mmCIF file of C-alpha atoms in Angstrom:
data_model
loop_
_atom_site.group_PDB
_atom_site.id
_atom_site.type_symbol
_atom_site.label_atom_id
_atom_site.label_comp_id
_atom_site.label_asym_id
_atom_site.label_seq_id
_atom_site.Cartn_x
_atom_site.Cartn_y
_atom_site.Cartn_z
ATOM 1 C CA MET E 1 -0.007 0.015 0.008
ATOM 2 C CA ASN E 2 1.370 3.429 -0.997
ATOM 3 C CA THR E 3 0.703 6.434 1.244
ATOM 4 C CA ILE E 4 1.118 9.919 -0.179
ATOM 5 C CA LYS E 5 0.694 13.095 1.844
ATOM 6 C CA ALA E 6 -1.510 15.569 0.020
ATOM 7 C CA LYS E 7 0.767 18.488 0.858
ATOM 8 C CA LYS E 8 3.554 16.776 -1.142
ATOM 9 C CA VAL E 9 1.425 16.461 -4.249
ATOM 10 C CA LYS E 10 2.777 19.027 -6.713
ATOM 11 C CA THR E 11 -0.533 19.600 -8.460
ATOM 12 C CA ILE E 12 -3.649 21.643 -7.864
ATOM 13 C CA ASN E 13 -5.709 19.334 -10.057
ATOM 14 C CA TRP E 14 -7.293 17.098 -7.418
ATOM 15 C CA THR E 15 -9.448 15.333 -9.991
ATOM 16 C CA ALA E 16 -6.330 14.037 -11.805
ATOM 17 C CA THR E 17 -4.736 13.073 -8.486
ATOM 18 C CA LEU E 18 -7.712 10.951 -7.463
ATOM 19 C CA ARG E 19 -8.211 9.543 -10.960
ATOM 20 C CA LEU E 20 -4.588 8.333 -11.191
ATOM 21 C CA MET E 21 -4.418 6.743 -7.735
ATOM 22 C CA PRO E 22 -3.778 3.011 -7.965
ATOM 23 C CA ILE E 23 -6.172 0.702 -6.143
ATOM 24 C CA SER E 24 -5.170 0.308 -2.445
ATOM 25 C CA SER E 25 -3.124 3.518 -2.454
ATOM 26 C CA VAL E 26 -3.726 6.084 0.291
ATOM 27 C CA LEU E 27 -3.775 9.870 0.112
ATOM 28 C CA GLN E 28 -3.238 11.456 3.526
ATOM 29 C CA CYS E 29 -4.834 14.910 3.790
ATOM 30 C CA THR E 30 -6.113 17.561 6.196
ATOM 31 C CA ILE E 31 -9.796 18.115 6.909
ATOM 32 C CA GLU E 32 -9.805 21.161 4.613
ATOM 33 C CA GLU E 33 -8.338 19.083 1.751
ATOM 34 C CA LYS E 34 -10.821 16.291 2.532
ATOM 35 C CA ASP E 35 -13.686 18.743 2.194
ATOM 36 C CA THR E 36 -12.387 19.648 -1.276
ATOM 37 C CA LEU E 37 -11.722 16.007 -2.316
ATOM 38 C CA ALA E 38 -15.010 14.404 -1.159
ATOM 39 C CA PRO E 39 -17.205 15.902 -3.922
ATOM 40 C CA ILE E 40 -14.629 15.051 -6.535
ATOM 41 C CA ALA E 41 -14.496 11.438 -5.334
ATOM 42 C CA THR E 42 -18.321 11.263 -5.518
ATOM 43 C CA LYS E 43 -18.237 12.605 -9.071
ATOM 44 C CA LEU E 44 -15.597 9.997 -10.107
ATOM 45 C CA LYS E 45 -17.702 7.232 -8.525
ATOM 46 C CA PHE E 46 -20.683 8.004 -10.703
ATOM 47 C CA SER E 47 -18.824 8.964 -13.886
ATOM 48 C CA GLU E 48 -15.994 6.365 -13.880
ATOM 49 C CA GLY E 49 -16.975 3.737 -11.298
ATOM 50 C CA LYS E 50 -14.018 4.518 -8.993
ATOM 51 C CA GLU E 51 -14.634 4.219 -5.251
ATOM 52 C CA TYR E 52 -12.764 5.775 -2.336
ATOM 53 C CA SER E 53 -12.893 5.206 1.400
ATOM 54 C CA PHE E 54 -12.465 8.169 3.800
ATOM 55 C CA MET E 55 -11.164 7.361 7.287
ATOM 56 C CA LYS E 56 -10.156 9.770 10.059
ATOM 57 C CA ASP E 57 -6.763 9.103 11.644
ATOM 58 C CA SER E 58 -7.143 10.530 15.155
ATOM 59 C CA SER E 59 -3.485 9.983 16.038
ATOM 60 C CA THR E 60 -2.313 12.432 13.332
ATOM 61 C CA LYS E 61 -5.576 14.433 13.017
ATOM 62 C CA THR E 62 -5.681 13.755 9.260
ATOM 63 C CA TYR E 63 -7.860 11.846 6.862
ATOM 64 C CA ASN E 64 -6.770 8.849 4.810
ATOM 65 C CA ILE E 65 -8.448 8.528 1.422
ATOM 66 C CA THR E 66 -8.035 5.033 0.044
ATOM 67 C CA ARG E 67 -8.964 3.977 -3.460
ATOM 68 C CA VAL E 68 -10.912 0.748 -3.127
ATOM 69 C CA LYS E 69 -12.156 0.197 -6.664
#
């Protein structure tokens, strides 16, 4: 499983970032970034059949977005 911190992503195109994530990879992000990414993930689910899981990591106060399909 690959984990990438959102702040290290050198792009502002979150749609491309989520679209190109391999299955089982994890994007670690802040709550503000999660609020931006959630609607994009929903759009990709309905348009391309890609699914993502959002889980809060209380130890680091971040969210982990995992591509599951």
